[in-house]
PDB file of C-alpha atoms in Angstrom:
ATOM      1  CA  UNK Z 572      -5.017  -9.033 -18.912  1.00 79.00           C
ATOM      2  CA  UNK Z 573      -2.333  -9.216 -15.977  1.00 94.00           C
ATOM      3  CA  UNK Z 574      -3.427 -10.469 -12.756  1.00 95.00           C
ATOM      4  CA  UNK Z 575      -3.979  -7.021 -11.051  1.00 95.00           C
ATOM      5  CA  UNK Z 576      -6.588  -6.094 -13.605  1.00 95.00           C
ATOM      6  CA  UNK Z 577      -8.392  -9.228 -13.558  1.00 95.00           C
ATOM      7  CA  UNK Z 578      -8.836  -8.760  -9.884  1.00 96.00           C
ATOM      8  CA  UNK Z 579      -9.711  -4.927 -10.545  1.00 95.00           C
ATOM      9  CA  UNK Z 580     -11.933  -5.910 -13.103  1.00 95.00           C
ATOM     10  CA  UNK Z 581     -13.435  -8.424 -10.818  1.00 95.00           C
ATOM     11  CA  UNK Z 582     -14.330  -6.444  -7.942  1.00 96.00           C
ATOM     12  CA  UNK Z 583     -16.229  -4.066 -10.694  1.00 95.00           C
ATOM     13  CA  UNK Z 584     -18.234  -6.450 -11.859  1.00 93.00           C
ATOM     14  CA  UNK Z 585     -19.371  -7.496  -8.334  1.00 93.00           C
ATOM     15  CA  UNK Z 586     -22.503  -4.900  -8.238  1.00 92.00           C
ATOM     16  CA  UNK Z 587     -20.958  -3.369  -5.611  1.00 94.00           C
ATOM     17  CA  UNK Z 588     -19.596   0.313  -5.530  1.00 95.00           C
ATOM     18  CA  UNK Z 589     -16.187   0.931  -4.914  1.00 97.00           C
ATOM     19  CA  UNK Z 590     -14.383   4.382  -4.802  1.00 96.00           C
ATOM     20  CA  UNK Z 591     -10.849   4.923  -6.550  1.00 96.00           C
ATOM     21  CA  UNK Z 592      -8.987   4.775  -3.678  1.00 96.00           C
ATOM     22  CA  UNK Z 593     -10.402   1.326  -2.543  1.00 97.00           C
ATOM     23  CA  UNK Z 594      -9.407   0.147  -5.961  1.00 97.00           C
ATOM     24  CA  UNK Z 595      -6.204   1.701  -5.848  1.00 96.00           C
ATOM     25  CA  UNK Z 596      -5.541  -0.081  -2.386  1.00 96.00           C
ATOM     26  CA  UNK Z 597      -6.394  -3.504  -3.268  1.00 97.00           C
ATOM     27  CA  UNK Z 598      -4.310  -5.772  -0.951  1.00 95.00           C
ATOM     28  CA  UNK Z 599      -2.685  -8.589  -2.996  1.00 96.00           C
ATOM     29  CA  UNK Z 600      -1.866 -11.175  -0.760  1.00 94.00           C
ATOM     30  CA  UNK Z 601       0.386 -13.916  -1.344  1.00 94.00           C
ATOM     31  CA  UNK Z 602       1.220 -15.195   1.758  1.00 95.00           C
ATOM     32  CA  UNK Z 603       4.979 -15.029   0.670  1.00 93.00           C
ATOM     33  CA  UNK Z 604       4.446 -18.046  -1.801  1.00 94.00           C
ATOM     34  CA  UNK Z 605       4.616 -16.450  -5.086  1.00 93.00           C
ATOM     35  CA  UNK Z 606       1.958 -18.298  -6.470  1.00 94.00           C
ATOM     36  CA  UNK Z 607      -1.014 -15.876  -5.867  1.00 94.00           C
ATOM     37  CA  UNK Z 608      -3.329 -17.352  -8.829  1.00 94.00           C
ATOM     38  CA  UNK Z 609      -3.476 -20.746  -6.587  1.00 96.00           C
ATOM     39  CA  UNK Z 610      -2.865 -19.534  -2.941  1.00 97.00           C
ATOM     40  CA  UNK Z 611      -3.521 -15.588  -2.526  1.00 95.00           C
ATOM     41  CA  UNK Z 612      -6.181 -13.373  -1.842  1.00 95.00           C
ATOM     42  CA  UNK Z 613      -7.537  -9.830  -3.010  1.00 97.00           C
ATOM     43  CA  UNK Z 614      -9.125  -7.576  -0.357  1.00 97.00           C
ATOM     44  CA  UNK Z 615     -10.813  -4.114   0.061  1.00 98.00           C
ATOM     45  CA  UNK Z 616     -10.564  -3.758   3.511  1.00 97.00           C
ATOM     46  CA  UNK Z 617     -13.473  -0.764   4.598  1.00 97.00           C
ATOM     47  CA  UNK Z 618     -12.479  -0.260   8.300  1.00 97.00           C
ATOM     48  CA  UNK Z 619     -10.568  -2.448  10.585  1.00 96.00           C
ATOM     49  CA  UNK Z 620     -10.618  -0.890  14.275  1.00 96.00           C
ATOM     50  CA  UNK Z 621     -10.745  -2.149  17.620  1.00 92.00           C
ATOM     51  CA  UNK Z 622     -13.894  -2.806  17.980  1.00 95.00           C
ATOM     52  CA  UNK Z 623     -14.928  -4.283  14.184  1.00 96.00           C
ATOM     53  CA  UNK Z 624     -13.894  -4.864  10.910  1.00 97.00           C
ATOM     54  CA  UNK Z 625     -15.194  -5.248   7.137  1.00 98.00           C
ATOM     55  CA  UNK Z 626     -13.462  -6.107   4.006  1.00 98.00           C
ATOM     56  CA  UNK Z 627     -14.446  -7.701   0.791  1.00 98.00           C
ATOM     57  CA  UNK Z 628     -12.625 -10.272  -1.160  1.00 98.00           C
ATOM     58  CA  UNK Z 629     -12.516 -11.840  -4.326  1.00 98.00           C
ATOM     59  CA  UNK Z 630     -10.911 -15.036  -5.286  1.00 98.00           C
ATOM     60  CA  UNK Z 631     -10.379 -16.164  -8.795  1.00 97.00           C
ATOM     61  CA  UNK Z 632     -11.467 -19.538 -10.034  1.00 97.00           C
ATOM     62  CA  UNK Z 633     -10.009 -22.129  -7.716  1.00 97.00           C
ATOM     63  CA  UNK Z 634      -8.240 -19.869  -5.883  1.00 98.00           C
ATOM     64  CA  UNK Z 635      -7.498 -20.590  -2.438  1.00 98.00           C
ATOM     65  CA  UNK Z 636      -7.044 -18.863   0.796  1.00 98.00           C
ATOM     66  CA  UNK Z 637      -4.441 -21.290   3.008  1.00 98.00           C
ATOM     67  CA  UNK Z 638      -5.460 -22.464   6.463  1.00 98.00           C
ATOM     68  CA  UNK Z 639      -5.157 -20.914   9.643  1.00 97.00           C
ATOM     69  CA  UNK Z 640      -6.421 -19.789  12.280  1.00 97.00           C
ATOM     70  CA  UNK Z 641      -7.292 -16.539  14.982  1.00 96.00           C
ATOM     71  CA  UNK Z 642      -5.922 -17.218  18.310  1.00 96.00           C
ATOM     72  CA  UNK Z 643      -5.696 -15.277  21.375  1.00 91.00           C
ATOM     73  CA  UNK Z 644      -3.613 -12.408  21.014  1.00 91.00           C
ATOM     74  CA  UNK Z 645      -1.948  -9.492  23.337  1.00 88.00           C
ATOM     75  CA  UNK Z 646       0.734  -9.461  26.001  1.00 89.00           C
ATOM     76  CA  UNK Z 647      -0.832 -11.844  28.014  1.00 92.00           C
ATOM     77  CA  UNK Z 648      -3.500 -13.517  25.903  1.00 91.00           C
ATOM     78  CA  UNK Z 649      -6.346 -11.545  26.809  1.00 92.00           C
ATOM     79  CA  UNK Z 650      -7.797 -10.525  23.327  1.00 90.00           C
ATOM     80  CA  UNK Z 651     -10.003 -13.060  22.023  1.00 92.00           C
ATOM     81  CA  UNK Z 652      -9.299 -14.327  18.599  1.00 93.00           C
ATOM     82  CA  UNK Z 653     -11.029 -12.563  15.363  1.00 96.00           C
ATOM     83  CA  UNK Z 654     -14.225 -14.489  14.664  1.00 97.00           C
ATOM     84  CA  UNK Z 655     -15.447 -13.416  11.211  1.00 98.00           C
ATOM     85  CA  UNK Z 656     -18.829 -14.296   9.105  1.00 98.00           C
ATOM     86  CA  UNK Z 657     -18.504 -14.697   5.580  1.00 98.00           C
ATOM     87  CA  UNK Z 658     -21.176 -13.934   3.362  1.00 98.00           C
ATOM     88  CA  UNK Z 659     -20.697 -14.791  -0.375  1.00 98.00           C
ATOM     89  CA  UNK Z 660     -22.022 -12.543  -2.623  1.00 97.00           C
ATOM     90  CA  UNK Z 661     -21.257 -13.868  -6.287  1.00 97.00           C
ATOM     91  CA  UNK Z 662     -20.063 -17.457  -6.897  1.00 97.00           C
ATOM     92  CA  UNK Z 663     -19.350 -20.275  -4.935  1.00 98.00           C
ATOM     93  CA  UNK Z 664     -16.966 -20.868  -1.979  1.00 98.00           C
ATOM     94  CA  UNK Z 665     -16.001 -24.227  -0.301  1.00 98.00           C
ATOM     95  CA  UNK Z 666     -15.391 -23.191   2.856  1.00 98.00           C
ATOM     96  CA  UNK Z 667     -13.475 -25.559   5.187  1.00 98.00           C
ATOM     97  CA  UNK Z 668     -13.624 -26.251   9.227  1.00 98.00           C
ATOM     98  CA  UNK Z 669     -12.421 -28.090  11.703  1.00 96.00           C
ATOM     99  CA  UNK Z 670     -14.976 -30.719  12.357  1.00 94.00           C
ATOM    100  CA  UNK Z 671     -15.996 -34.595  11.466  1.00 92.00           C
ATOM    101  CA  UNK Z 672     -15.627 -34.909   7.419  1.00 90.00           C
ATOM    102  CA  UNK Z 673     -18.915 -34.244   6.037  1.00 91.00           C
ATOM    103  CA  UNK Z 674     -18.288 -35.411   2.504  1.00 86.00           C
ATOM    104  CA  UNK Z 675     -16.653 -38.434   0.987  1.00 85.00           C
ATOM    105  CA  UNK Z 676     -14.615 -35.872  -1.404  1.00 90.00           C
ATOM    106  CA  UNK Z 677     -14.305 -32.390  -1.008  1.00 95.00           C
ATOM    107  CA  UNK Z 678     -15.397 -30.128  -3.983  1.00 96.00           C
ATOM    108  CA  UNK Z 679     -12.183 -28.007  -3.981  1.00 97.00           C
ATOM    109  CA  UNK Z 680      -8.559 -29.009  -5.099  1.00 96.00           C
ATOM    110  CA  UNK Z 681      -5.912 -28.217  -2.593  1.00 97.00           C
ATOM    111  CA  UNK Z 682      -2.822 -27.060  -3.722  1.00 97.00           C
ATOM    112  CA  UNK Z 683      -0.298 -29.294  -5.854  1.00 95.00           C
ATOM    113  CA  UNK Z 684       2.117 -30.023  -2.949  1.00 96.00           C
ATOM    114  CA  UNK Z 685       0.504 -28.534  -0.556  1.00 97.00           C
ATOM    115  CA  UNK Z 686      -1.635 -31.598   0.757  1.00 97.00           C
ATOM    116  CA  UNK Z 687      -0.007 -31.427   4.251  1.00 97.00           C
ATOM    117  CA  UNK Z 688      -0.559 -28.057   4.835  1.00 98.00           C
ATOM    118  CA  UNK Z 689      -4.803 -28.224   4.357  1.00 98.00           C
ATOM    119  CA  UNK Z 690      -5.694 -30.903   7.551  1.00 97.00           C
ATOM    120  CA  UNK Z 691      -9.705 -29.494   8.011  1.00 97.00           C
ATOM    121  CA  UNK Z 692     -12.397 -31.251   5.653  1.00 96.00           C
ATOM    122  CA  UNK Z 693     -15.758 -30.070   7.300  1.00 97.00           C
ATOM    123  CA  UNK Z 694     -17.285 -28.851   4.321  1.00 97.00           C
ATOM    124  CA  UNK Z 695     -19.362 -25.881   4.256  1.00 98.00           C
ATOM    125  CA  UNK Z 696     -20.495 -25.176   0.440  1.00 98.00           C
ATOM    126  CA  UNK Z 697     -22.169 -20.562   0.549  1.00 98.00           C
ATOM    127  CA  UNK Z 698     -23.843 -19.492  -2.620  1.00 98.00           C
ATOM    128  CA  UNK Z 699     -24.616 -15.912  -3.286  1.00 98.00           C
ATOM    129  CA  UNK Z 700     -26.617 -14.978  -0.277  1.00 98.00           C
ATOM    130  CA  UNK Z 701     -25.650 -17.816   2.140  1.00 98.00           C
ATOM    131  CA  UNK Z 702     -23.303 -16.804   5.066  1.00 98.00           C
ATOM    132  CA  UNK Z 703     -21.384 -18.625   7.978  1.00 98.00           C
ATOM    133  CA  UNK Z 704     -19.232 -17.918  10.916  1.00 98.00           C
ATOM    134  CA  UNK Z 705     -16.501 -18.946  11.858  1.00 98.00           C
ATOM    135  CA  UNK Z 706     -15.574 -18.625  15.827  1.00 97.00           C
ATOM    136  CA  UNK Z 707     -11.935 -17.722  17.222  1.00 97.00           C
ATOM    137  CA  UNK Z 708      -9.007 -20.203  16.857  1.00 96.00           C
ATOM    138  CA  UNK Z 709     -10.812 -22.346  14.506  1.00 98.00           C
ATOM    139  CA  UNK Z 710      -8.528 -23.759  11.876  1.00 98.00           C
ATOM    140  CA  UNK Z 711     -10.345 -23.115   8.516  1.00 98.00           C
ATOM    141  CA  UNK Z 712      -9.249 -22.172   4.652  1.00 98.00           C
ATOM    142  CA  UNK Z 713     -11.463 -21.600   1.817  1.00 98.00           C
ATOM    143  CA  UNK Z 714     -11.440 -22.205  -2.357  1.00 98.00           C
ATOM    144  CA  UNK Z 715     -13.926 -20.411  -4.922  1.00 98.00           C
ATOM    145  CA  UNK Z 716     -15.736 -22.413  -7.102  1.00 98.00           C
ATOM    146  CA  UNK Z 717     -15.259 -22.727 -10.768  1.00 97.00           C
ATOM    147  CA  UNK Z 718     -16.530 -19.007 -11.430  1.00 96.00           C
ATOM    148  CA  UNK Z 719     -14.654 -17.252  -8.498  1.00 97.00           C
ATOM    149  CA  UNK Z 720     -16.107 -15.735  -5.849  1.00 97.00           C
ATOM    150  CA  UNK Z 721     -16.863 -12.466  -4.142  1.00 97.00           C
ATOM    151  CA  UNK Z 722     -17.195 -12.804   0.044  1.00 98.00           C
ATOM    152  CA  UNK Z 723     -17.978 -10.474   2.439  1.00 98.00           C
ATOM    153  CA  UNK Z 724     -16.223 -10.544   5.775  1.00 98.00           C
ATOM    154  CA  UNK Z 725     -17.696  -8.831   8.328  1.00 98.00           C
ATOM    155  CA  UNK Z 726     -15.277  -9.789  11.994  1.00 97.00           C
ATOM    156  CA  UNK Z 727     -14.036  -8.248  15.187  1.00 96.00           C
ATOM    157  CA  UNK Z 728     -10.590  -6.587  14.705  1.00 95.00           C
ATOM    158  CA  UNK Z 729      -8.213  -7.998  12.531  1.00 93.00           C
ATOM    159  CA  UNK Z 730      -4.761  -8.223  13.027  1.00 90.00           C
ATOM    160  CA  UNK Z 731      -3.161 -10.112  10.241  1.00 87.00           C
ATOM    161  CA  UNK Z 732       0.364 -10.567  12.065  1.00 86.00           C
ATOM    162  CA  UNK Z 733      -1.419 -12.883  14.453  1.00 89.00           C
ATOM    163  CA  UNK Z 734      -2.622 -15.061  12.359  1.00 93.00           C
ATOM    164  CA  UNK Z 735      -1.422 -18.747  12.789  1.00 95.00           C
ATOM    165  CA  UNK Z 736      -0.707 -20.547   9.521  1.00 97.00           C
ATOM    166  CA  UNK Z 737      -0.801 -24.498   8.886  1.00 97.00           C
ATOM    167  CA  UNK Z 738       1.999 -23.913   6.353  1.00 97.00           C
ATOM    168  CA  UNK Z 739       5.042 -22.695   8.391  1.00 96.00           C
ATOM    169  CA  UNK Z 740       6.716 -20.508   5.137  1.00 94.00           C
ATOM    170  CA  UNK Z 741       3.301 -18.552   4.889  1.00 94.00           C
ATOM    171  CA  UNK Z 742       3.911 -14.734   5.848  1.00 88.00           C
ATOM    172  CA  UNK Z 743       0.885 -13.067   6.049  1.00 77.00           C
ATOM    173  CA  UNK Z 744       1.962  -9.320   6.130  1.00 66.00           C
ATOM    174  CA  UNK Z 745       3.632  -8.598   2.854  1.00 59.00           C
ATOM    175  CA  UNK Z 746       7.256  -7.185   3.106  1.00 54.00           C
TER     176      UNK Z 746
END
């Protein structure tokens, strides 16, 4: 099964209810790093407007979202950065923050290569049910567990091209 089905086929088997158009309008994202299995994410976005914004998003086994952060944004800074509360809904998902180490090994695997480019260790493990959030302009990336994972993000607005990547080559809005 090619990767676009898998993730298709993933989101079905979530329990939740999806129309054809939010299946048809999956965003792949792969950051730019052509390696989307490893770093990349899959999202349904519901509504993103300027006053909220919901998506789901479904990671594949090990599959990791890259770290970054929300800052500030607008002419002159005065839009606060997104903060965003994830709440997993199937699977497990090592979610990462800035904050003293809380582990002596984290559960996930970063990236071959990529060790300089994941610097936060505060370990937050969610199982189905469990939920955290994360405030504005916190450096944070997250990994599913073993069986994948489906989050919910619920968030003020989001606006992807602000986004500030610890991995300079990252593009975030796919050309």
């Amino acid at each position: 099964m090619d990767y676009q089905a898998r993730i298709k086929q993933a989101f079905l088997d979530s329990g939740i209810a999806f129309t054809e158009e939010e299946l048809k309008n999956i965003d792949y994202a792969d950051f730019g790093l052509n390696r989307l299995e490893t770093e990349g994410l899959n999202l349904i976005v519901y509504v993103n407007n300027d006053t909220y914004c919901a998506k789901e998003m479904v990671l594949l086994p090990g599959q990791t979202c890259p770290e970054h952060r929300h800052p500030r944004r607008g002419a002159h800074l005065e839009i606060e950065g997104k903060r965003e509360t994830f709440r997993c809904r199937k699977g497990k998902v090592y979610l990462y923050v800035e904050g003293e180490e809380n582990t002596a090994a984290i559960k996930s695997t970063i990236p071959a290569g990529q060790e300089a480019y994941y610097t936060v260790r505060h370990e937050i493990e969610l199982n189905p049910g469990e939920q955290y959030t994360i405030e504005p302009d916190t450096l944070h990336w997250f990994q599913a567990g073993e069986e994948g994972a489906i989050i919910s993000e619920f968030s003020t607005p989001s606006d992807d091209p602000s986004d500030i990547f610890t991995n300079p080559n990252i593009e975030r809005v796919t050309k």
